[in-house]
Short mmCIF file of C-alpha atoms and ligand atoms in Angstrom, two decimals:
data_model
loop_
_atom_site.label_atom_id
_atom_site.label_comp_id
_atom_site.label_asym_id
_atom_site.label_seq_id
_atom_site.Cartn_x
_atom_site.Cartn_y
_atom_site.Cartn_z
CA MET A 430 -145.12 135.50 10.54
CA LYS A 431 -144.51 132.79 8.15
CA ARG A 432 -141.13 131.90 6.74
CA LYS A 433 -142.08 133.79 3.68
CA ASN A 434 -142.67 137.00 5.59
CA LYS A 435 -139.23 136.39 7.55
CA PHE A 436 -137.13 136.86 4.51
CA ALA A 437 -139.57 139.47 2.81
CA ALA A 438 -138.58 141.61 6.08
CA LEU A 439 -134.70 140.95 5.16
CA THR A 440 -134.99 141.79 1.60
CA LEU A 441 -136.99 145.02 2.36
CA THR A 442 -134.11 146.06 4.75
CA ALA A 443 -131.69 145.49 2.38
CA SER A 444 -133.26 147.10 -0.40
CA LEU A 445 -133.76 150.50 2.08
CA MET A 446 -129.72 150.15 2.61
CA LEU A 447 -128.80 150.05 -1.08
CA SER A 448 -131.32 152.93 -1.76
CA GLY A 449 -129.55 154.76 0.95
CA VAL A 450 -132.36 155.46 3.25
CA VAL A 451 -130.98 156.17 6.48
CA MET A 452 -132.79 153.45 8.98
CA MET A 453 -132.19 155.11 12.45
CA PRO A 454 -133.64 157.83 14.19
CA ALA A 455 -132.47 161.33 13.95
CA ASP A 456 -132.27 161.80 17.82
CA PHE A 457 -128.92 160.55 18.83
CA SER A 458 -127.87 163.22 21.18
CA GLY A 459 -129.62 162.51 24.39
CA PRO A 460 -127.98 160.69 27.29
CA ALA A 461 -128.13 157.15 28.01
CA THR A 462 -131.34 157.57 29.82
CA ALA A 463 -133.17 159.54 27.15
CA GLU A 464 -132.62 157.02 24.50
CA ALA A 465 -136.11 157.37 22.51
CA ALA A 466 -137.76 153.97 21.75
CA LYS A 467 -138.23 153.63 18.16
CA PRO A 468 -142.19 152.67 17.32
CA GLY A 469 -141.77 149.02 16.84
CA ASN A 470 -144.17 146.30 15.84
CA PRO A 471 -142.64 143.25 17.28
CA ALA A 472 -143.61 139.95 15.79
CA ALA A 473 -145.09 137.32 17.96
CA PHE A 474 -141.82 135.39 17.62
CA ASP A 475 -139.70 138.48 18.82
CA LYS A 476 -141.92 138.79 21.89
CA LYS A 477 -141.07 135.07 22.61
CA VAL A 478 -137.35 136.42 23.02
CA THR A 479 -137.93 139.90 24.45
CA ALA A 480 -140.24 138.97 27.10
CA ARG A 481 -137.81 136.41 28.60
CA ILE A 482 -134.54 138.28 27.91
CA ASP A 483 -133.81 138.89 31.71
CA GLU A 484 -131.47 141.99 32.05
CA ARG A 485 -130.82 141.38 35.69
CA ARG A 486 -129.45 137.74 34.95
CA ILE A 487 -127.43 139.25 32.57
CA TYR A 488 -126.03 142.02 35.03
CA GLU A 489 -125.69 139.36 37.56
CA ASP A 490 -123.36 137.37 35.27
CA VAL A 491 -121.26 140.89 34.34
CA ARG A 492 -120.73 140.61 38.27
CA ARG A 493 -119.65 137.46 38.54
CA LEU A 494 -117.08 137.64 35.73
CA SER A 495 -116.00 141.40 36.45
CA VAL A 496 -116.22 141.62 40.22
CA ASP A 497 -116.19 137.91 41.56
CA ILE A 498 -113.45 136.57 39.22
CA GLY A 499 -111.90 140.22 38.06
CA PRO A 500 -109.39 140.52 35.01
CA ARG A 501 -109.31 137.43 33.10
CA VAL A 502 -106.08 137.36 31.21
CA ALA A 503 -105.57 134.84 28.72
CA GLY A 504 -103.61 131.89 30.07
CA THR A 505 -104.37 132.50 33.81
CA GLU A 506 -106.22 131.00 36.43
CA GLU A 507 -108.86 133.58 36.37
CA GLU A 508 -109.81 132.92 32.46
CA ARG A 509 -110.04 129.52 33.23
CA VAL A 510 -112.40 130.06 36.20
CA ALA A 511 -114.73 132.22 33.92
CA ALA A 512 -114.48 129.19 31.30
CA GLY A 513 -115.49 126.80 34.01
CA MET A 514 -118.38 129.02 34.88
CA ILE A 515 -119.62 129.42 31.19
CA ARG A 516 -119.20 125.63 30.74
CA GLU A 517 -121.15 124.82 33.74
CA ARG A 518 -124.11 127.39 32.96
CA LEU A 519 -124.55 126.04 29.29
CA GLN A 520 -124.47 122.36 30.64
CA SER A 521 -127.48 123.30 32.89
CA TYR A 522 -129.26 124.90 29.76
CA GLY A 523 -129.00 121.40 28.19
CA TYR A 524 -126.58 122.33 25.42
CA GLU A 525 -123.93 119.56 23.91
CA ILE A 526 -120.86 121.30 25.05
CA ASP A 527 -117.06 121.03 23.58
CA VAL A 528 -114.15 122.54 25.70
CA GLN A 529 -111.49 123.33 23.21
CA GLU A 530 -107.78 124.00 25.09
CA PHE A 531 -105.34 125.64 22.87
CA ALA A 532 -101.73 126.82 23.34
CA ILE A 533 -100.99 130.83 23.34
CA PRO A 534 -97.79 132.22 23.15
CA ASP A 535 -95.45 133.17 26.16
CA THR A 536 -96.96 135.97 28.31
CA MET A 537 -94.37 138.45 29.76
CA VAL A 538 -95.14 139.39 33.53
CA GLY A 539 -93.39 142.28 35.43
CA HIS A 540 -92.58 143.40 38.90
CA LEU A 541 -91.00 147.05 39.89
CA SER A 542 -89.70 148.29 43.23
CA THR A 543 -87.66 151.03 44.32
CA SER A 544 -84.57 151.25 46.65
CA GLY A 545 -86.69 152.87 49.13
CA GLY A 546 -89.31 149.72 48.79
CA GLU A 547 -92.01 151.10 46.81
CA GLU A 548 -93.83 148.95 44.26
CA VAL A 549 -94.76 150.49 41.04
CA THR A 550 -97.52 148.84 38.72
CA VAL A 551 -96.04 148.00 35.55
CA SER A 552 -97.34 146.56 32.26
CA ILE A 553 -94.98 144.45 30.10
CA PRO A 554 -95.81 144.32 26.59
CA SER A 555 -95.22 140.97 24.35
CA GLY A 556 -91.93 141.36 22.86
CA SER A 557 -90.20 142.47 25.77
CA ALA A 558 -86.62 140.77 26.71
CA SER A 559 -86.89 139.14 30.05
CA THR A 560 -84.35 139.93 33.11
CA PRO A 561 -82.15 137.70 34.96
CA PRO A 562 -84.51 135.45 37.36
CA ASP A 563 -83.53 138.01 40.31
CA GLY A 564 -84.40 140.91 38.28
CA LEU A 565 -81.96 143.70 37.24
CA THR A 566 -81.13 146.39 39.67
CA ALA A 567 -79.57 149.76 38.13
CA PRO A 568 -79.92 153.28 38.55
CA LEU A 569 -82.29 155.56 36.57
CA TYR A 570 -81.28 157.35 33.66
CA ASP A 571 -83.80 160.29 32.35
CA ALA A 572 -83.81 160.05 28.69
CA GLY A 573 -86.43 162.48 28.10
CA LEU A 574 -88.50 161.41 25.06
CA GLY A 575 -86.26 158.70 24.08
CA TYR A 576 -84.55 160.71 20.89
CA PRO A 577 -80.81 159.43 20.13
CA GLU A 578 -79.67 162.86 21.36
CA ASP A 579 -81.41 162.39 24.77
CA PHE A 580 -78.78 159.62 25.39
CA THR A 581 -75.11 160.06 26.81
CA GLU A 582 -72.53 157.65 27.94
CA ALA A 583 -73.93 157.85 31.33
CA ALA A 584 -76.90 155.86 30.33
CA ALA A 585 -74.82 152.86 29.76
CA GLY A 586 -75.53 149.98 32.25
CA LYS A 587 -78.87 152.15 33.54
CA ILE A 588 -82.43 151.69 33.41
CA ALA A 589 -83.91 154.41 30.80
CA LEU A 590 -86.90 156.36 32.23
CA ILE A 591 -88.66 157.59 28.91
CA GLN A 592 -91.61 159.44 28.43
CA ARG A 593 -94.17 158.35 26.08
CA GLY A 594 -95.12 160.47 22.85
CA GLU A 595 -93.66 162.01 19.72
CA ILE A 596 -91.99 159.09 18.54
CA GLY A 597 -92.72 155.06 18.42
CA PHE A 598 -91.98 152.93 21.48
CA ARG A 599 -89.86 150.66 19.31
CA ASP A 600 -87.77 153.80 18.26
CA LYS A 601 -87.17 154.77 22.19
CA ILE A 602 -86.31 151.33 23.09
CA ASP A 603 -84.02 150.55 20.24
CA HIS A 604 -82.11 154.38 21.08
CA ALA A 605 -81.56 152.75 24.53
CA ALA A 606 -80.39 149.77 23.76
CA ALA A 607 -77.77 151.33 21.46
CA ALA A 608 -77.05 153.79 24.25
CA GLY A 609 -76.22 150.71 26.73
CA ALA A 610 -78.90 151.00 28.67
CA SER A 611 -79.93 147.58 30.50
CA ALA A 612 -83.79 148.33 30.22
CA VAL A 613 -86.50 150.60 29.71
CA LEU A 614 -89.48 152.20 31.50
CA ILE A 615 -91.79 154.20 29.38
CA TYR A 616 -94.25 156.54 31.46
CA ASP A 617 -97.70 157.58 30.04
CA ASN A 618 -98.04 161.22 28.94
CA SER A 619 -101.45 161.46 30.09
CA GLU A 620 -103.25 160.51 33.04
CA GLN A 621 -104.74 157.11 33.05
CA SER A 622 -106.05 154.78 35.33
CA GLY A 623 -103.47 151.94 34.51
CA PRO A 624 -100.13 151.73 33.14
CA PRO A 625 -100.09 151.68 29.28
CA ASN A 626 -100.33 148.63 27.49
CA MET A 627 -97.98 149.10 24.61
CA SER A 628 -97.31 147.32 21.17
CA ILE A 629 -93.92 147.45 20.55
CA GLY A 630 -93.20 144.61 17.89
CA THR A 631 -91.10 141.30 18.42
CA ASP A 632 -87.84 140.63 20.27
CA ALA A 633 -86.96 143.97 21.95
CA PRO A 634 -83.09 143.66 22.42
CA ILE A 635 -83.61 144.65 26.45
CA PRO A 636 -86.59 144.41 28.79
CA VAL A 637 -89.40 146.88 28.68
CA ALA A 638 -92.34 148.27 31.28
CA GLY A 639 -94.76 150.67 30.76
CA ILE A 640 -95.75 152.60 33.70
CA LYS A 641 -98.38 155.44 34.59
CA LYS A 642 -97.44 159.26 34.09
CA VAL A 643 -97.77 159.83 38.15
CA SER A 644 -95.21 156.93 38.62
CA GLY A 645 -92.77 158.10 35.96
CA GLU A 646 -92.67 161.42 37.42
CA ALA A 647 -92.44 160.38 40.93
CA LEU A 648 -89.44 158.17 39.91
CA LEU A 649 -87.94 161.26 38.20
CA GLU A 650 -88.12 163.17 41.52
CA ASP A 651 -87.42 160.45 44.02
CA ILE A 652 -85.13 158.18 42.16
CA ALA A 653 -83.44 159.69 39.12
CA ALA A 654 -82.74 163.01 40.97
CA THR A 655 -81.32 161.40 43.90
CA GLY A 656 -79.36 158.62 42.79
CA GLY A 657 -81.61 155.70 44.00
CA SER A 658 -81.91 152.31 41.99
CA VAL A 659 -84.98 150.69 40.93
CA THR A 660 -85.31 146.65 40.57
CA LEU A 661 -87.01 145.35 37.37
CA LYS A 662 -88.01 141.57 37.13
CA VAL A 663 -89.54 140.53 33.61
CA ASP A 664 -90.34 136.70 32.99
CA ALA A 665 -91.79 134.86 30.56
CA LEU A 666 -94.61 132.80 31.28
CA SER A 667 -94.60 129.67 29.03
CA GLY A 668 -96.42 126.51 28.22
CA ARG A 669 -99.77 128.39 28.88
CA THR A 670 -103.35 127.77 27.42
CA SER A 671 -106.62 129.29 27.06
CA GLN A 672 -109.74 127.69 26.13
CA ASN A 673 -112.96 128.16 24.06
CA ILE A 674 -116.08 126.74 25.21
CA ILE A 675 -118.81 125.86 22.68
CA ALA A 676 -122.70 125.01 23.11
CA LYS A 677 -124.32 123.56 20.48
CA ARG A 678 -128.29 122.67 19.59
CA THR A 679 -129.32 120.88 16.64
CA PRO A 680 -132.97 120.75 15.20
CA LYS A 681 -134.80 117.57 15.84
CA LYS A 682 -135.50 116.42 12.46
CA GLY A 683 -132.95 116.34 9.55
CA THR A 684 -129.07 116.55 9.32
CA ASN A 685 -126.49 118.89 7.75
CA HIS A 686 -128.38 122.00 8.88
CA GLU A 687 -127.23 125.49 8.48
CA ILE A 688 -125.14 126.66 11.36
CA VAL A 689 -125.47 130.09 13.02
CA TYR A 690 -122.80 131.00 15.34
CA VAL A 691 -123.05 133.53 18.45
CA SER A 692 -119.89 134.54 20.13
CA ALA A 693 -118.40 136.48 22.47
CA HIS A 694 -114.83 136.79 24.25
CA PHE A 695 -114.38 136.13 28.14
CA ASP A 696 -110.98 137.08 28.29
CA SER A 697 -109.79 140.77 29.37
CA VAL A 698 -106.56 142.84 28.99
CA PRO A 699 -104.35 142.98 32.18
CA LEU A 700 -105.67 145.12 35.18
CA ALA A 701 -109.00 145.52 33.45
CA PRO A 702 -111.97 143.84 35.25
CA GLY A 703 -113.58 143.92 31.70
CA ALA A 704 -116.89 144.45 32.71
CA ASN A 705 -118.03 146.12 29.16
CA ASP A 706 -115.12 144.18 27.33
CA ASN A 707 -116.19 141.77 27.56
CA ALA A 708 -118.17 140.54 30.44
CA SER A 709 -121.07 142.39 28.79
CA GLY A 710 -121.06 140.31 25.53
CA THR A 711 -120.70 137.04 27.32
CA ALA A 712 -123.38 137.61 29.86
CA THR A 713 -125.61 138.54 27.07
CA ALA A 714 -124.73 135.68 24.94
CA LEU A 715 -125.48 133.40 27.85
CA GLU A 716 -128.65 135.00 28.35
CA ILE A 717 -129.81 134.30 24.97
CA ALA A 718 -128.51 130.65 25.17
CA ARG A 719 -130.96 130.59 28.04
CA VAL A 720 -133.83 131.97 26.32
CA LEU A 721 -133.40 130.13 22.79
CA LYS A 722 -132.71 126.70 24.66
CA SER A 723 -135.52 124.90 23.96
CA TYR A 724 -137.57 126.81 21.25
CA PRO A 725 -137.97 124.83 18.11
CA ILE A 726 -135.38 125.67 15.42
CA ASP A 727 -134.61 124.78 11.67
CA LYS A 728 -130.82 125.64 11.70
CA GLU A 729 -128.04 124.40 13.94
CA VAL A 730 -127.18 127.00 16.60
CA ARG A 731 -123.60 127.31 18.48
CA PHE A 732 -122.77 130.02 21.17
CA VAL A 733 -118.78 129.96 20.98
CA PHE A 734 -117.18 131.42 23.69
CA VAL A 735 -113.56 132.22 23.10
CA GLY A 736 -110.64 133.09 25.15
CA ALA A 737 -107.21 135.05 23.96
CA GLU A 738 -109.06 137.42 21.99
CA GLU A 739 -107.12 140.44 23.62
CA ILE A 740 -103.82 139.01 22.78
CA GLY A 741 -104.73 138.61 18.80
CA LEU A 742 -108.43 136.80 18.29
CA LEU A 743 -106.36 133.64 19.28
CA GLY A 744 -109.31 131.86 20.52
CA SER A 745 -111.65 132.55 17.51
CA GLU A 746 -108.71 132.08 14.87
CA HIS A 747 -108.39 128.60 16.67
CA TYR A 748 -112.06 127.85 16.91
CA VAL A 749 -112.45 128.57 12.87
CA SER A 750 -109.21 126.52 12.15
CA THR A 751 -111.16 123.46 13.78
CA LEU A 752 -114.02 123.92 11.51
CA SER A 753 -114.17 120.74 8.62
CA GLY A 754 -114.99 121.84 5.13
CA GLN A 755 -118.09 120.32 5.75
CA GLU A 756 -119.16 122.60 8.59
CA LEU A 757 -117.61 125.46 6.78
CA SER A 758 -119.97 124.95 3.81
CA ARG A 759 -123.06 124.73 6.20
CA SER A 760 -121.85 127.85 8.13
CA LEU A 761 -124.38 130.62 7.52
CA THR A 762 -123.38 133.70 9.68
CA ASN A 763 -121.98 134.91 12.94
CA PHE A 764 -123.31 137.28 15.35
CA ASN A 765 -120.31 138.43 17.71
CA MET A 766 -120.92 140.83 20.85
CA ASP A 767 -118.01 142.70 22.63
CA MET A 768 -118.66 145.91 24.65
CA VAL A 769 -122.43 146.11 24.27
CA GLY A 770 -122.96 147.24 27.78
CA THR A 771 -121.14 150.80 28.64
CA GLY A 772 -123.16 153.06 30.70
CA TRP A 773 -121.01 155.95 28.97
CA GLU A 774 -123.60 158.67 28.22
CA ASN A 775 -121.94 159.25 24.51
CA ALA A 776 -122.03 155.62 23.54
CA THR A 777 -125.94 156.18 22.27
CA ALA A 778 -125.50 154.13 19.05
CA ILE A 779 -124.90 150.48 18.69
CA TYR A 780 -122.57 149.84 15.87
CA LEU A 781 -122.77 146.68 13.66
CA ASN A 782 -119.13 146.17 12.51
CA THR A 783 -118.31 144.28 9.61
CA VAL A 784 -115.04 143.52 8.39
CA ASP A 785 -115.90 144.84 4.96
CA GLY A 786 -118.28 147.33 5.66
CA LEU A 787 -121.24 145.73 3.75
CA PRO A 788 -124.27 144.38 5.13
CA ASN A 789 -124.40 140.50 5.40
CA LEU A 790 -127.32 138.13 6.68
CA SER A 791 -126.37 138.98 10.36
CA THR A 792 -126.36 142.69 9.76
CA GLU A 793 -129.71 142.59 7.84
CA SER A 794 -131.55 140.43 10.46
CA ALA A 795 -130.27 142.77 13.19
CA MET A 796 -131.49 146.05 11.27
CA ALA A 797 -134.72 144.24 10.56
CA ALA A 798 -135.28 143.09 14.34
CA GLY A 799 -134.42 146.58 15.21
CA GLU A 800 -137.13 148.06 13.42
CA ARG A 801 -139.50 145.38 14.56
CA ILE A 802 -138.67 145.64 18.25
CA GLY A 803 -138.27 149.48 18.37
CA THR A 804 -134.66 149.14 19.38
CA PRO A 805 -134.21 152.52 21.30
CA SER A 806 -130.49 153.22 19.85
CA GLU A 807 -129.51 154.16 16.58
CA LEU A 808 -127.84 151.24 14.64
CA VAL A 809 -124.99 151.99 12.59
CA LEU A 810 -123.39 149.60 9.84
CA TYR A 811 -119.69 150.22 10.21
CA LYS A 812 -116.18 148.80 8.85
CA ARG A 813 -114.20 147.80 11.77
CA GLY A 814 -112.11 144.77 12.62
CA SER A 815 -110.57 144.36 16.10
CA SER A 816 -112.99 141.61 17.54
CA ASP A 817 -113.66 137.91 16.66
CA HIS A 818 -115.81 138.42 13.82
CA VAL A 819 -112.82 138.74 12.14
CA SER A 820 -111.79 134.98 12.47
CA PHE A 821 -115.19 134.00 11.04
CA HIS A 822 -115.11 136.80 8.13
CA GLU A 823 -111.39 135.57 7.17
CA ALA A 824 -113.06 132.13 7.18
CA GLY A 825 -115.77 132.77 4.77
CA ILE A 826 -118.51 133.15 7.28
CA PRO A 827 -120.30 136.35 7.09
CA ALA A 828 -119.84 138.21 10.57
CA VAL A 829 -120.86 140.96 12.62
CA ASN A 830 -119.53 142.40 15.79
CA PHE A 831 -122.09 144.61 17.76
CA ILE A 832 -120.44 147.54 20.09
CA ARG A 833 -121.65 150.63 21.58
CA ARG A 834 -119.81 153.79 20.47
CA GLU A 835 -120.48 157.43 20.11
CA PRO A 836 -122.56 158.36 17.08
CA GLY A 837 -120.56 160.48 14.47
CA THR A 838 -117.11 160.21 15.95
CA ALA A 839 -117.27 156.13 16.66
CA ALA A 840 -115.41 156.79 19.69
CA LEU A 841 -115.34 154.07 22.43
CA GLU A 842 -115.99 154.62 26.18
CA PRO A 843 -112.81 156.18 28.15
CA TYR A 844 -112.76 153.20 30.66
CA TYR A 845 -111.69 151.04 27.30
CA HIS A 846 -108.72 148.64 28.50
CA SER A 847 -108.44 150.26 31.98
CA PRO A 848 -109.03 149.46 35.71
CA GLU A 849 -112.06 151.67 35.18
CA ASP A 850 -113.74 149.09 32.99
CA THR A 851 -116.01 147.99 36.10
CA ILE A 852 -119.58 147.00 36.51
CA ASP A 853 -119.97 150.93 37.72
CA HIS A 854 -119.93 151.92 34.21
CA ILE A 855 -122.37 149.12 33.00
CA SER A 856 -125.80 150.03 32.20
CA ILE A 857 -128.44 147.48 32.65
CA GLY A 858 -131.03 148.95 30.49
CA ARG A 859 -128.36 148.68 27.56
CA LEU A 860 -127.58 144.98 28.32
CA LYS A 861 -131.47 144.81 28.07
CA GLU A 862 -131.03 146.34 24.81
CA ALA A 863 -128.37 144.14 23.33
CA GLY A 864 -130.07 140.97 24.46
CA ASP A 865 -133.32 141.99 22.91
CA LEU A 866 -131.83 143.31 19.72
CA VAL A 867 -129.22 140.29 19.30
CA GLY A 868 -131.60 137.82 20.67
CA SER A 869 -134.32 138.44 18.22
CA ALA A 870 -132.23 138.72 15.11
CA VAL A 871 -130.63 135.22 16.05
CA TYR A 872 -134.24 133.68 16.57
CA SER A 873 -135.54 135.18 13.19
CA VAL A 874 -132.90 133.44 11.30
CA ILE A 875 -133.03 130.02 13.25
CA ARG A 876 -136.49 129.53 14.37
CA SER A 877 -138.82 126.88 12.72
CA ASN A 878 -142.20 128.41 13.16
N1 BES B 422 -113.70 145.12 22.48
C1 BES B 422 -112.20 145.49 22.04
C2 BES B 422 -111.95 146.52 20.98
C3 BES B 422 -112.96 146.67 19.68
C4 BES B 422 -112.89 147.59 19.24
C5 BES B 422 -113.89 145.50 19.13
C6 BES B 422 -113.39 148.11 18.06
C7 BES B 422 -114.60 145.74 18.07
C8 BES B 422 -114.52 146.97 17.60
C9 BES B 422 -111.49 144.49 21.54
O1 BES B 422 -111.12 143.36 22.52
C10 BES B 422 -109.74 144.72 21.16
O2 BES B 422 -109.37 145.08 22.25
N2 BES B 422 -109.23 144.36 20.24
C11 BES B 422 -108.02 144.62 20.11
C12 BES B 422 -107.66 144.19 18.66
C13 BES B 422 -107.08 142.49 18.94
C14 BES B 422 -106.75 142.18 17.65
C15 BES B 422 -106.09 142.43 19.92
C16 BES B 422 -107.98 146.13 19.67
O3 BES B 422 -108.61 146.85 18.82
O4 BES B 422 -106.84 146.92 19.74
ZN1 ZN B 423 -113.04 143.07 23.47
#
């Protein structure tokens, strides 16, 4: 297909969308394995991508990141190891590499043990106060749901054990502090595989830890009821850094080309192997970089692998802040992948999230590519932030995030941000689908012939 036709395809898609034509197949009820392929008519340039995207390579990289390395929390050694793996791979493909190191805020880490010698897994929210270096040892106080009336004078000096629910985390914490409690343990109100990751705001007056429902119930029975004590240790890790790895390729002729960005975050939340969130997007972007490493292009392409997404999009914010005015004016669009590989059977749709809910060059080229190659899944344009496309959008660069969700409800997989986000819940077929769709869309924009 010649360039003229390439853009004609985009315009056609745009007009279909504006006229409200639904571009997705009606069948989105079937399980993952039964996603019916749309009739496609791939262009020769699509086949140059789809014939080479190798889902086993993507899957192997998901395994390296989520199994061999494991949780890749911002600022940890594991995040650094993941960055190193990504850098070496991109170097081996012949890209020009930039490594950006940037400071991240102090992170809180915790440790909880009982007087009976048992260890309890905790999650410390950012904003928690620290304990003395040796920790804080005190009896537990059962403070119910943490309403003001749940606290008596007996709470003073004790560690308040509060159940999640009904009122906000910060209210519970403030009520405990007002009653003189020395720290707060909040236990979940539903069975989750890990302790809750809580948002509590900044500068909590006392140390705070989240624990699982079963742990809270066990502490109530074994410790609070028997007069035992617990030791809670909360430390701030300071002076930490995270990294972005950027691989760049420019056309052979000319200067000042337009720039297309493909991005994915490689960090994870604590305790989560992050197979889907976001080894899936990272590994898929690496495979697209491999396939596109030597095809002729007429635009500059940058693969931007960012750290510290999970603590507030810090890597991508840092990256766009380093772009010069000249680079910003050359910036055409961003394709971000985050959670593209889940095998959760209800996630039969690929959502194209934009910050404003409107189509842009990335969504249009992806919709058009999906039609041509016959992407099996329904593609849904949707208004949603929560990933690195937000940073590109805020820098004035049109951006999309690709993510698998349940059509209709827009629900995310149940393993999200939990220790269950493992390779066992990854679908190799869906990794291939993401690689084909995003790879074809990117190539349709940057190709020169
Ligand atoms: N991959 C997730 C979630 C997500 C949800 C991405 C919807 C794209 C669309 C992402 O890593 C995440 O957890 N984001 C945080 C927000 C971020 C600013 C820390 C979230 O949604 O809570
Ligand atoms: Zn994510």
